[in-house]
């Protein structure tokens, strides 16, 4: 299990291959890549700057991954979240889950993303033509995380 | 006397004009909720950002926590807006 | 939309970047990678050989992708399925879906995989210590595809 | 008279000993179901693999189809086991 917060880019092929290349039990890798969009709430976004809470970030991501491991068969997993200033089309976050079968891989990957969005201490500030503004939390993200409380 | 470290992030860091402080708490501040009330009593942006109905989150020693949590000497307490990563 | 059946390997980074690098509306890419495992039904697998129905394969994959597009917001999508002889840890299939938001990307990617598993004319033959054998279809795959009939 | 192309894949291709054939259908074969019955009447592996209760799939002109589908001259009809890709 690899959990990393970093400013540098990452290579998707390298990260995903690290989950399956040495483990022939892996039949499925579900991956999520989150990217900076050039528009939000109707305004142009020139840059997105990510702040985080060092220490708690890694701790909360580890808890989320542990919770996913308790619910689904996970053979390996990588979570990389970037911080600092990013531009549209740049990757922000990678969650990749390796499992024997696809249902576990998909569910665990979606679960980790939903919890990351509501539990991991990252904050986004965007630069728009109107100036800088902090991105507001979305109720739809709370709802997405809440749906895992009653099923797996 | 309890001495704690306070951390502020994102909008709260900007509004409070600082990212961290070390605070010696008066005897009546024993829980996270009492800590928030004590900070709110500073007035200005503190009163405004921590007002009833404003959305903020609290963590003690890097775990999300509730207002009823008891504080102890040496705790690291963080106050921040709802998270927006991912 | 790119749909391809090929014997050669593919590069995950290249394929996924092609979905988002030139389109700053993409906020999410959900990816599934299916891999050859070294064990199936309790037996060791030395090689997996994939046969397909040229022409119908591409046509059925295009229909599955079109159906996904009618159900979710998809900005772009790539499906690559390999045929021929593959070894454990080698990628078999890639499904990558780009969307504005993660829920659409995840759902469309899972839907395409479930339908591919039951509708696209590919067949697997595995070489085990007992000799060659055709992989049997799994009822769980039919069930996985059927769940999309009553919801989206 | 209808002339169709028949394609067989995977286990059926192996069991029938061929991947394709061109068949001139007798007048009584008008549907996919009647075509399967006609092939089954060849006996041996044909009777065995296409027996009632065996799982196989049918496609006409590269679309999955049902036994009731009517055939027409020039059709490409494929018979194959349930698919197992992905």
Coordinates of C-alpha atoms in Angstrom, one line a residue:
Chain A
X1 CA 0.0 0.0 0.0
X2 CA 1.5 3.3 -1.1
X3 CA 0.1 6.6 0.1
X4 CA 1.9 9.8 -1.0
X5 CA 1.4 13.5 -0.9
X6 CA 3.6 15.3 -3.4
X7 CA 4.0 18.4 -5.6
X8 CA 5.6 16.5 -8.5
X9 CA 3.7 14.8 -11.3
X10 CA 3.5 11.0 -11.3
X11 CA 3.5 8.5 -14.2
X12 CA 0.3 6.5 -14.4
X13 CA 1.8 3.5 -16.2
X14 CA 4.6 3.2 -13.6
X15 CA 2.3 3.5 -10.6
X16 CA -0.3 1.0 -11.9
X17 CA 2.4 -1.5 -13.1
X18 CA 3.8 -1.5 -9.6
X19 CA 0.5 -2.9 -8.4
X20 CA 0.3 -5.9 -10.8
X21 CA 3.7 -6.5 -12.6
X22 CA 5.1 -8.6 -9.7
X23 CA 1.8 -10.2 -8.5
X24 CA 0.2 -12.7 -10.9
X25 CA -2.8 -12.9 -8.4
X26 CA -4.0 -9.5 -9.6
X27 CA -6.7 -9.8 -12.2
X28 CA -8.1 -6.3 -12.0
X29 CA -6.9 -2.8 -11.4
X30 CA -9.4 0.0 -11.1
X31 CA -8.0 3.4 -11.3
X32 CA -9.3 6.9 -10.7
X33 CA -7.5 10.0 -12.0
X34 CA -8.8 13.4 -10.9
X35 CA -7.8 16.4 -13.1
X36 CA -7.9 20.2 -12.9
X37 CA -10.7 21.5 -15.1
X38 CA -10.5 24.9 -16.7
X39 CA -14.0 25.9 -15.5
X40 CA -15.8 25.7 -12.2
X41 CA -19.2 27.1 -11.2
X42 CA -19.3 28.9 -14.6
X43 CA -16.0 30.7 -14.2
X44 CA -12.7 30.2 -15.9
X45 CA -10.0 28.6 -13.7
X46 CA -6.4 29.6 -14.5
X47 CA -4.7 27.7 -11.7
X48 CA -5.7 25.5 -8.8
X49 CA -3.7 25.6 -5.6
X50 CA -3.9 22.7 -3.1
X51 CA -3.2 23.1 0.5
X52 CA -3.1 20.2 3.0
X53 CA -2.5 19.4 6.6
X54 CA 0.8 17.5 6.6
X55 CA 0.7 14.5 8.9
X56 CA -3.1 14.3 9.2
X57 CA -3.4 13.9 5.4
X58 CA -1.3 10.7 5.3
X59 CA -3.0 9.5 8.5
X60 CA -6.5 10.0 7.2
X61 CA -5.7 8.4 3.8
X62 CA -4.2 5.4 5.6
X63 CA -7.4 5.1 7.6
X64 CA -9.6 5.3 4.5
X65 CA -7.5 2.6 2.7
X66 CA -7.7 0.4 5.8
X67 CA -11.4 0.7 5.9
X68 CA -11.6 -0.2 2.2
X69 CA -9.4 -3.3 2.9
X70 CA -11.8 -4.4 5.6
X71 CA -14.7 -4.3 3.1
X72 CA -13.2 -5.6 -0.1
X73 CA -10.5 -8.0 -1.3
X74 CA -7.6 -5.6 -2.1
X75 CA -4.2 -7.0 -3.1
X76 CA -2.5 -3.7 -3.3
X77 CA -3.4 0.0 -3.6
X78 CA -1.8 3.3 -4.4
X79 CA -3.0 6.8 -3.5
X80 CA -1.1 9.8 -4.7
X81 CA -2.4 13.3 -4.1
X82 CA -0.6 16.4 -5.4
X83 CA -0.4 19.7 -3.5
X84 CA 0.8 23.1 -4.6
X85 CA -0.1 25.0 -7.8
X86 CA -1.6 23.1 -10.7
X87 CA -2.9 24.1 -14.1
X88 CA -5.9 22.8 -16.1
X89 CA -5.5 19.2 -17.4
X90 CA -2.9 18.4 -14.7
X91 CA -3.6 15.3 -12.6
X92 CA -4.5 16.1 -9.0
X93 CA -5.1 12.6 -7.5
X94 CA -4.6 9.0 -8.4
X95 CA -6.3 6.1 -6.6
X96 CA -5.5 2.7 -8.0
X97 CA -6.7 -0.6 -6.5
X98 CA -5.5 -4.0 -7.4
X99 CA -7.7 -7.1 -6.7
X100 CA -8.4 -10.6 -8.0
X101 CA -11.7 -9.5 -9.6
X102 CA -13.2 -6.3 -10.9
X103 CA -16.1 -5.8 -8.6
X104 CA -13.8 -5.5 -5.5
X105 CA -11.4 -3.2 -7.4
X106 CA -14.1 -0.9 -8.7
X107 CA -16.0 -0.7 -5.3
X108 CA -12.8 -0.1 -3.3
X109 CA -11.6 2.6 -5.7
X110 CA -14.9 4.5 -5.7
X111 CA -15.1 4.2 -1.9
X112 CA -11.6 5.6 -1.4
X113 CA -12.4 8.5 -3.6
X114 CA -15.7 9.3 -1.9
X115 CA -14.0 9.2 1.5
X116 CA -11.0 11.1 0.4
X117 CA -13.3 13.9 -0.9
X118 CA -14.9 14.3 2.5
X119 CA -12.4 13.1 5.1
X120 CA -8.9 13.9 3.9
X121 CA -7.6 17.4 4.8
X122 CA -7.0 19.0 1.4
X123 CA -8.3 22.4 0.3
X124 CA -8.5 23.9 -3.2
X125 CA -8.1 27.5 -4.1
X126 CA -8.8 28.6 -7.6
X127 CA -7.6 31.6 -9.5
X128 CA -10.4 33.0 -11.7
X129 CA -10.8 36.2 -13.7
X130 CA -12.5 37.6 -10.5
X131 CA -9.5 36.7 -8.4
X132 CA -8.7 33.9 -6.0
X133 CA -11.4 32.0 -4.2
X134 CA -11.5 28.9 -2.0
X135 CA -13.5 26.0 -3.5
X136 CA -16.6 25.3 -1.4
X137 CA -17.4 21.8 -0.2
X138 CA -20.2 20.1 -2.2
X139 CA -23.1 18.5 -0.5
X140 CA -23.1 15.9 -3.3
X141 CA -19.7 14.7 -2.0
X142 CA -21.2 14.2 1.5
X143 CA -24.0 12.2 0.0
X144 CA -21.6 10.1 -2.1
X145 CA -19.6 9.2 1.1
X146 CA -22.8 8.6 3.1
X147 CA -24.1 5.9 0.6
X148 CA -21.3 3.5 1.8
X149 CA -22.6 3.6 5.4
X150 CA -25.5 1.2 4.6
X151 CA -24.1 -1.2 2.1
X152 CA -20.9 -2.4 0.7
Chain B
X1 CA -2.8 24.5 33.0
X2 CA -3.2 23.1 29.5
X3 CA -0.9 24.2 26.7
X4 CA -2.1 23.2 23.2
X5 CA -1.0 23.8 19.7
X6 CA -3.6 25.3 17.4
X7 CA -3.5 24.9 13.6
X8 CA -5.6 26.7 11.0
X9 CA -5.9 25.9 7.4
X10 CA -7.2 27.3 4.1
X11 CA -9.7 30.1 4.5
X12 CA -9.5 30.1 8.3
X13 CA -5.7 30.4 8.1
X14 CA -6.1 33.5 5.9
X15 CA -8.9 35.0 8.0
X16 CA -7.2 34.5 11.3
X17 CA -3.9 35.8 9.8
X18 CA -1.9 32.9 11.1
X19 CA -1.4 29.2 10.5
X20 CA -0.6 28.2 14.0
X21 CA -0.3 29.3 17.6
X22 CA 0.5 27.8 21.0
X23 CA -2.2 28.6 23.5
X24 CA -2.3 28.3 27.3
X25 CA -5.9 27.6 28.0
X26 CA -7.9 29.0 31.0
X27 CA -9.3 26.5 33.4
X28 CA -12.8 26.7 32.0
X29 CA -11.7 25.4 28.6
X30 CA -11.8 21.6 28.9
X31 CA -13.4 20.4 25.6
X32 CA -13.1 21.2 21.9
X33 CA -16.5 23.0 22.1
X34 CA -15.2 25.3 25.0
X35 CA -12.1 25.9 23.0
X36 CA -14.1 27.1 20.0
X37 CA -16.2 29.4 22.3
X38 CA -13.0 30.8 23.8
X39 CA -11.6 31.6 20.3
X40 CA -14.9 33.0 19.2
X41 CA -14.7 35.5 22.1
X42 CA -11.7 37.0 20.5
X43 CA -14.2 38.8 18.3
X44 CA -13.6 40.1 14.7
X45 CA -12.8 37.3 12.2
X46 CA -12.7 34.8 15.0
X47 CA -16.3 35.5 16.0
X48 CA -17.4 35.6 12.4
X49 CA -15.7 32.4 11.1
X50 CA -16.6 30.4 14.2
X51 CA -20.2 31.7 14.5
X52 CA -23.0 29.2 15.0
X53 CA -24.1 27.9 11.7
X54 CA -20.7 28.3 10.0
X55 CA -19.3 25.1 8.6
X56 CA -15.9 24.2 10.0
X57 CA -14.2 21.0 11.0
X58 CA -12.1 20.1 14.0
X59 CA -9.3 17.6 14.5
X60 CA -7.5 16.7 17.7
X61 CA -4.1 15.0 17.2
X62 CA -4.9 14.6 13.5
X63 CA -8.2 12.8 13.9
X64 CA -11.5 14.5 13.0
X65 CA -13.4 15.1 16.2
X66 CA -16.6 16.4 17.8
X67 CA -17.2 19.4 20.0
X68 CA -17.6 17.2 23.1
X69 CA -14.1 15.8 22.9
X70 CA -12.1 16.5 26.1
X71 CA -8.7 18.3 25.6
X72 CA -5.5 17.4 27.3
X73 CA -2.2 19.1 27.7
X74 CA 0.0 18.9 24.6
X75 CA -2.9 18.3 22.2
X76 CA -2.6 19.4 18.6
X77 CA -6.0 20.9 17.7
X78 CA -6.8 21.9 14.1
X79 CA -9.7 24.0 12.8
X80 CA -10.4 24.1 9.1
X81 CA -13.1 24.5 6.5
X82 CA -14.9 21.4 5.1
X83 CA -12.3 19.6 2.9
X84 CA -12.3 19.9 -0.9
X85 CA -9.5 17.7 -2.2
X86 CA -9.6 14.9 -4.7
Chain C
X1 CA -14.0 7.3 -28.8
X2 CA -11.3 4.7 -29.6
X3 CA -12.1 1.0 -29.8
X4 CA -9.4 -1.3 -30.7
X5 CA -8.7 -5.1 -30.8
X6 CA -5.0 -5.8 -31.0
X7 CA -2.3 -8.4 -30.2
X8 CA 0.3 -5.8 -29.2
X9 CA 0.6 -4.3 -25.7
X10 CA -0.5 -0.7 -25.0
X11 CA 0.8 2.0 -22.8
X12 CA -1.6 3.0 -20.0
X13 CA -0.2 6.5 -19.6
X14 CA -0.4 7.3 -23.3
X15 CA -3.9 5.9 -23.6
X16 CA -5.3 7.8 -20.6
X17 CA -3.4 11.0 -21.4
X18 CA -5.1 11.0 -24.8
X19 CA -8.4 11.3 -23.1
X20 CA -7.6 14.4 -21.0
X21 CA -4.5 16.1 -22.1
X22 CA -6.2 18.2 -24.8
X23 CA -9.6 18.6 -23.0
X24 CA -9.6 20.8 -19.9
X25 CA -13.3 19.9 -19.4
X26 CA -12.2 16.4 -18.2
X27 CA -12.2 16.3 -14.4
X28 CA -12.2 12.5 -14.0
X29 CA -10.9 9.5 -15.7
X30 CA -12.0 6.1 -14.4
X31 CA -9.9 3.2 -15.8
X32 CA -10.2 -0.6 -15.6
X33 CA -7.3 -2.8 -16.5
X34 CA -7.9 -6.6 -16.7
X35 CA -4.9 -8.8 -16.3
X36 CA -3.9 -12.5 -16.8
X37 CA -3.8 -14.3 -13.5
X38 CA -1.6 -17.3 -12.9
X39 CA -4.4 -19.3 -11.3
X40 CA -8.0 -20.1 -12.3
X41 CA -10.4 -22.5 -10.7
X42 CA -7.5 -23.8 -8.5
X43 CA -5.2 -24.6 -11.4
X44 CA -2.0 -22.9 -12.6
X45 CA -2.3 -21.0 -15.8
X46 CA 0.8 -20.8 -18.0
X47 CA -0.8 -18.9 -20.9
X48 CA -4.1 -17.5 -21.8
X49 CA -5.1 -17.4 -25.5
X50 CA -7.8 -15.0 -26.6
X51 CA -9.9 -15.7 -29.7
X52 CA -12.5 -13.2 -31.1
X53 CA -14.9 -12.7 -33.9
X54 CA -13.4 -10.0 -36.1
X55 CA -16.0 -7.4 -37.2
X56 CA -18.6 -8.3 -34.6
X57 CA -16.2 -7.6 -31.8
X58 CA -15.7 -3.9 -32.8
X59 CA -19.4 -3.6 -33.6
X60 CA -20.5 -4.9 -30.2
X61 CA -18.0 -2.8 -28.3
X62 CA -19.2 0.3 -30.2
X63 CA -22.8 -0.6 -29.2
X64 CA -21.8 -1.0 -25.6
X65 CA -20.0 2.4 -25.6
X66 CA -22.9 4.1 -27.3
X67 CA -25.3 2.7 -24.6
X68 CA -23.0 4.0 -21.9
X69 CA -22.9 7.4 -23.6
X70 CA -26.7 7.5 -23.5
X71 CA -26.7 6.9 -19.8
X72 CA -23.9 9.0 -18.4
X73 CA -21.9 12.1 -19.3
X74 CA -18.9 10.8 -21.2
X75 CA -16.4 13.2 -22.8
X76 CA -14.2 10.5 -24.2
X77 CA -13.5 6.8 -23.9
X78 CA -11.0 4.2 -24.9
X79 CA -11.5 0.4 -25.1
X80 CA -8.6 -1.8 -26.0
X81 CA -8.9 -5.5 -25.9
X82 CA -6.0 -7.8 -26.7
X83 CA -6.2 -11.1 -28.5
X84 CA -3.7 -13.9 -29.1
X85 CA -1.5 -15.6 -26.5
X86 CA -0.8 -13.7 -23.2
X87 CA 1.1 -14.7 -20.1
X88 CA 0.3 -14.0 -16.4
X89 CA 0.6 -10.4 -15.4
X90 CA 0.0 -9.2 -19.0
X91 CA -2.9 -6.7 -19.5
X92 CA -5.9 -8.1 -21.4
X93 CA -8.3 -5.2 -21.6
X94 CA -8.3 -1.5 -20.9
X95 CA -11.5 0.5 -20.5
X96 CA -10.9 4.2 -19.7
X97 CA -13.8 6.8 -19.5
X98 CA -13.3 10.5 -19.2
X99 CA -16.0 12.7 -17.8
X100 CA -16.5 16.0 -16.0
X101 CA -17.1 14.3 -12.7
X102 CA -16.2 11.0 -11.0
X103 CA -19.6 9.4 -10.6
X104 CA -20.2 9.3 -14.4
X105 CA -16.7 8.1 -15.1
X106 CA -16.9 5.3 -12.6
X107 CA -20.4 4.1 -13.5
X108 CA -19.8 4.2 -17.3
X109 CA -16.5 2.3 -16.9
X110 CA -18.1 -0.4 -14.7
X111 CA -21.0 -0.7 -17.1
X112 CA -18.8 -1.1 -20.2
X113 CA -16.8 -3.8 -18.4
X114 CA -19.9 -5.7 -17.3
X115 CA -21.4 -5.6 -20.8
X116 CA -18.1 -6.4 -22.5
X117 CA -17.9 -9.5 -20.3
X118 CA -21.2 -10.8 -21.5
X119 CA -21.8 -9.3 -24.9
X120 CA -18.5 -8.9 -26.7
X121 CA -17.4 -12.0 -28.7
X122 CA -14.1 -12.9 -27.0
X123 CA -13.2 -16.4 -25.7
X124 CA -10.4 -17.4 -23.4
X125 CA -8.5 -20.7 -23.5
X126 CA -6.0 -21.4 -20.8
X127 CA -3.1 -23.7 -20.7
X128 CA -2.8 -25.5 -17.3
X129 CA -0.7 -28.5 -16.2
X130 CA -3.7 -30.6 -17.2
X131 CA -3.6 -29.3 -20.8
X132 CA -5.6 -26.7 -22.6
X133 CA -9.2 -25.8 -21.7
X134 CA -11.7 -23.2 -22.7
X135 CA -12.7 -20.8 -19.9
X136 CA -16.4 -21.3 -18.9
X137 CA -18.7 -18.3 -18.8
X138 CA -19.5 -17.2 -15.2
X139 CA -23.1 -16.7 -14.0
X140 CA -21.8 -13.9 -11.8
X141 CA -20.9 -12.0 -15.0
X142 CA -24.5 -12.3 -16.3
X143 CA -25.7 -11.1 -12.9
X144 CA -23.3 -8.1 -13.0
X145 CA -24.6 -7.1 -16.5
X146 CA -28.2 -7.6 -15.5
X147 CA -28.0 -5.2 -12.6
X148 CA -27.8 -2.3 -15.1
X149 CA -31.2 -3.1 -16.5
X150 CA -33.1 -1.6 -13.7
X151 CA -31.1 1.4 -12.7
X152 CA -28.4 3.7 -13.9
Chain D
X1 CA -32.8 -21.0 -52.2
X2 CA -30.9 -19.3 -49.4
X3 CA -27.1 -19.4 -49.2
X4 CA -25.6 -18.3 -45.9
X5 CA -22.2 -18.1 -44.4
X6 CA -21.8 -20.0 -41.1
X7 CA -19.1 -19.1 -38.6
X8 CA -18.0 -21.1 -35.5
X9 CA -15.8 -19.9 -32.7
X10 CA -13.8 -21.2 -29.7
X11 CA -14.9 -24.6 -28.5
X12 CA -17.5 -25.0 -31.2
X13 CA -15.0 -24.3 -33.9
X14 CA -12.8 -27.0 -32.5
X15 CA -15.6 -29.5 -32.0
X16 CA -17.0 -28.9 -35.5
X17 CA -13.5 -29.1 -37.0
X18 CA -14.0 -25.9 -39.0
X19 CA -14.3 -22.1 -38.5
X20 CA -16.6 -21.4 -41.4
X21 CA -18.7 -22.9 -44.1
X22 CA -21.1 -21.7 -46.8
X23 CA -24.4 -23.5 -46.7
X24 CA -27.3 -23.8 -49.1
X25 CA -30.3 -24.1 -46.9
X26 CA -33.2 -26.4 -47.7
X27 CA -36.6 -24.7 -48.0
X28 CA -37.8 -25.8 -44.5
X29 CA -35.0 -23.7 -42.9
X30 CA -36.3 -20.2 -42.5
X31 CA -35.3 -19.2 -39.0
X32 CA -32.2 -19.3 -36.8
X33 CA -33.9 -22.0 -34.7
X34 CA -34.6 -24.1 -37.8
X35 CA -31.0 -23.7 -38.8
X36 CA -29.8 -25.0 -35.5
X37 CA -32.1 -28.0 -35.8
X38 CA -30.8 -28.6 -39.3
X39 CA -27.2 -28.5 -38.1
X40 CA -28.0 -30.7 -35.1
X41 CA -29.4 -33.4 -37.5
X42 CA -25.8 -33.8 -38.8
X43 CA -25.2 -35.9 -35.7
X44 CA -22.0 -36.5 -33.8
X45 CA -20.4 -33.3 -32.4
X46 CA -23.1 -31.2 -34.0
X47 CA -25.9 -33.1 -32.2
X48 CA -23.9 -33.0 -29.0
X49 CA -22.8 -29.3 -28.9
X50 CA -26.2 -28.0 -30.1
X51 CA -28.3 -30.3 -27.9
X52 CA -31.2 -28.8 -25.9
X53 CA -29.8 -27.4 -22.7
X54 CA -26.3 -26.7 -24.0
X55 CA -25.3 -23.1 -23.7
X56 CA -24.5 -21.4 -27.0
X57 CA -25.1 -18.0 -28.6
X58 CA -26.2 -17.0 -32.0
X59 CA -25.4 -13.9 -34.1
X60 CA -26.9 -12.9 -37.4
X61 CA -24.8 -10.3 -39.3
X62 CA -22.8 -9.7 -36.2
X63 CA -25.6 -8.9 -33.9
X64 CA -26.6 -11.3 -31.1
X65 CA -30.0 -12.8 -32.0
X66 CA -32.7 -15.2 -30.9
X67 CA -33.9 -18.5 -32.3
X68 CA -37.0 -16.9 -33.8
X69 CA -35.1 -14.6 -36.1
X70 CA -35.8 -15.1 -39.8
X71 CA -32.9 -15.8 -42.1
X72 CA -32.4 -14.3 -45.5
X73 CA -30.1 -15.0 -48.4
X74 CA -26.5 -13.8 -47.8
X75 CA -26.7 -13.7 -44.0
X76 CA -23.6 -14.3 -41.9
X77 CA -24.7 -16.5 -39.0
X78 CA -22.3 -17.2 -36.2
X79 CA -22.6 -19.9 -33.4
X80 CA -20.4 -19.7 -30.4
X81 CA -20.1 -20.5 -26.7
X82 CA -21.1 -17.8 -24.1
X83 CA -18.4 -15.2 -24.3
X84 CA -15.5 -15.0 -21.8
X85 CA -13.4 -11.9 -22.6
X86 CA -12.5 -9.0 -20.5

